[in-house]
Coordinates of C-alpha atoms in Angstrom, one line a residue:
M671 CA -8.3 -10.9 -33.5
P672 CA -6.0 -7.9 -33.3
P673 CA -2.4 -8.3 -34.5
A674 CA 0.2 -9.0 -31.8
S675 CA 1.6 -5.5 -32.3
A676 CA -1.7 -3.9 -31.4
P677 CA -1.9 -2.8 -27.7
R678 CA -4.1 -5.1 -25.7
R679 CA -5.7 -2.3 -23.6
A680 CA -7.0 1.1 -24.2
K681 CA -4.6 2.4 -21.5
A682 CA -1.7 1.9 -23.9
I683 CA -3.4 4.4 -26.2
K684 CA -2.8 8.1 -25.6
I685 CA -5.5 10.6 -26.6
R686 CA -4.3 14.0 -27.8
V687 CA -5.8 17.1 -29.4
A688 CA -5.7 17.2 -33.2
T689 CA -3.9 19.9 -35.1
P690 CA -3.8 21.0 -38.7
N691 CA -0.8 18.7 -39.1
D692 CA -3.1 15.8 -38.5
L693 CA -5.3 16.5 -41.5
A694 CA -4.2 13.3 -43.4
A695 CA -5.1 11.1 -40.5
I696 CA -8.5 12.7 -39.9
V697 CA -9.3 12.4 -43.6
R698 CA -8.1 8.8 -43.7
H699 CA -10.3 8.0 -40.8
R700 CA -13.3 9.8 -42.4
R701 CA -12.8 7.8 -45.6
N702 CA -12.6 4.5 -43.8
M703 CA -15.6 5.3 -41.7
F704 CA -17.8 5.8 -44.8
R705 CA -16.2 2.8 -46.5
D706 CA -16.9 0.6 -43.5
D707 CA -20.4 1.9 -42.7
L708 CA -21.9 2.6 -46.1
G709 CA -19.7 0.5 -48.4
S710 CA -19.1 3.7 -50.4
S711 CA -17.2 3.3 -53.7
A712 CA -13.6 4.4 -54.2
V713 CA -14.8 7.0 -56.7
A714 CA -17.3 8.5 -54.2
L715 CA -14.7 8.3 -51.4
N716 CA -12.1 10.1 -53.5
A717 CA -14.6 12.9 -54.4
M718 CA -15.5 13.2 -50.7
E719 CA -11.8 13.5 -49.7
R720 CA -11.2 16.3 -52.2
T721 CA -14.0 18.4 -50.6
S722 CA -13.6 17.3 -47.0
A723 CA -9.9 17.9 -46.6
P724 CA -9.9 21.6 -47.2
F725 CA -13.1 22.0 -45.1
I726 CA -11.6 20.2 -42.1
E727 CA -8.3 21.9 -42.5
R728 CA -10.0 25.3 -42.5
G729 CA -12.0 24.3 -39.4
L730 CA -8.9 23.2 -37.6
R731 CA -7.1 26.5 -38.4
E732 CA -10.1 28.7 -37.7
G733 CA -11.1 26.9 -34.5
W734 CA -14.5 25.6 -35.4
Y735 CA -13.4 22.0 -35.9
H736 CA -12.1 20.4 -32.7
G737 CA -10.6 17.0 -32.9
W738 CA -8.9 14.3 -30.8
L739 CA -6.7 11.4 -31.9
A740 CA -5.9 8.1 -30.2
M741 CA -2.2 7.4 -30.7
A742 CA -0.5 4.1 -30.6
S743 CA 3.3 4.0 -31.2
G744 CA 3.1 7.5 -32.7
R745 CA 0.3 6.6 -35.2
A746 CA -3.3 7.8 -35.1
V747 CA -5.4 4.7 -34.8
A748 CA -8.7 6.4 -33.9
G749 CA -10.2 9.8 -33.9
A750 CA -13.3 12.0 -33.3
G751 CA -14.2 15.6 -34.0
V752 CA -16.7 18.2 -33.1
I753 CA -17.8 20.9 -35.5
V754 CA -19.3 24.1 -34.1
Y755 CA -21.7 25.9 -36.4
D756 CA -24.2 28.7 -36.2
W757 CA -27.8 27.7 -35.4
P758 CA -30.8 29.7 -34.2
S759 CA -31.6 29.3 -30.5
N760 CA -34.5 27.4 -29.1
P761 CA -36.6 27.7 -25.9
R762 CA -34.5 25.1 -24.0
A763 CA -31.3 27.2 -24.6
P764 CA -32.4 30.7 -25.7
E765 CA -28.8 32.0 -25.3
Q766 CA -27.3 29.4 -27.5
T767 CA -26.8 30.4 -31.1
Q768 CA -24.4 27.6 -32.1
R769 CA -24.5 23.8 -32.2
A770 CA -21.8 21.3 -31.4
Y771 CA -21.9 18.3 -33.8
L772 CA -19.9 15.1 -33.1
L773 CA -18.5 13.5 -36.2
N774 CA -15.6 11.5 -37.7
V775 CA -15.7 8.9 -34.8
Y776 CA -13.6 6.1 -36.2
T777 CA -11.4 3.3 -34.7
E778 CA -9.2 1.2 -36.9
P779 CA -10.4 -2.5 -36.9
A780 CA -7.3 -3.8 -35.1
F781 CA -8.0 -1.4 -32.2
R782 CA -11.7 -1.9 -31.8
G783 CA -13.3 -3.3 -28.6
R784 CA -10.9 -1.6 -26.3
G785 CA -13.0 1.4 -25.3
I786 CA -11.0 3.8 -27.4
A787 CA -14.1 5.3 -29.2
R788 CA -15.7 5.7 -25.7
R789 CA -12.7 7.6 -24.5
L790 CA -12.7 9.9 -27.6
V791 CA -16.4 10.6 -27.3
S792 CA -16.0 11.3 -23.6
R793 CA -13.3 13.9 -24.5
A794 CA -15.7 15.5 -27.0
I795 CA -18.6 15.5 -24.4
S796 CA -16.3 17.1 -21.8
W797 CA -15.1 19.7 -24.3
A798 CA -18.7 20.6 -25.3
R799 CA -19.8 20.9 -21.6
R800 CA -16.8 23.1 -20.8
N801 CA -17.6 25.3 -23.7
G802 CA -21.2 25.8 -22.6
F803 CA -23.1 23.8 -25.2
S804 CA -26.5 22.6 -24.1
A805 CA -26.4 19.5 -26.4
L806 CA -24.1 17.5 -28.6
W807 CA -25.6 16.2 -31.9
L808 CA -24.4 13.3 -34.0
H809 CA -25.4 10.9 -36.7
A810 CA -24.9 7.4 -35.4
S811 CA -23.8 4.4 -37.4
K812 CA -25.5 1.1 -36.6
A813 CA -22.2 -0.1 -35.0
G814 CA -21.8 3.1 -32.9
R815 CA -25.4 3.3 -31.7
P816 CA -24.9 1.1 -28.6
I817 CA -21.9 3.1 -27.5
Y818 CA -23.7 6.4 -27.9
S819 CA -26.8 5.1 -26.1
S820 CA -24.8 3.9 -23.2
M821 CA -23.2 7.4 -22.9
G822 CA -26.6 9.1 -22.7
F823 CA -27.3 10.0 -26.3
V824 CA -31.0 9.6 -27.3
P825 CA -32.8 9.5 -30.7
T826 CA -34.4 12.8 -31.6
N827 CA -37.4 13.7 -33.7
E828 CA -35.3 14.8 -36.7
M829 CA -36.2 13.5 -40.2
K830 CA -34.4 13.8 -43.5
L831 CA -35.5 14.0 -47.2
Q832 CA -32.8 12.7 -49.5
L833 CA -32.8 15.2 -52.5
R834 CA -30.3 13.3 -54.6

């Protein structure tokens, strides 16, 4: 059950575009996302923060990381981001030489179940459409999969070989 101070409805939450000044909140959400989803150790999470923070900061400054934060009482309680990266085109979108990848979707536990993640993902989808992307990619956590499926995301034929 959420604390009494937590807003009861998603409407009390304001969504805004993230800036480089929001780096600490984005990195905090990324850390908590991996802690909650994978049960990653503090040592692994600390190492990830050291490398992720400068990467995300550079992306925000250079314009290839686009983020949104859900704000409650002036504090970021949820967030999502899209990274744009170079990728060879394919027959479905021969003019497209970049991909848009949705990541860092996280809502603090006290604010879950209010549609905040859905609102953030909707913002990301709208942004990707406005910017001419033919698809939006993501890696879905088990908890996030129902939300993404309900928004039209489908499993793909990708596979992975874990090298270490």
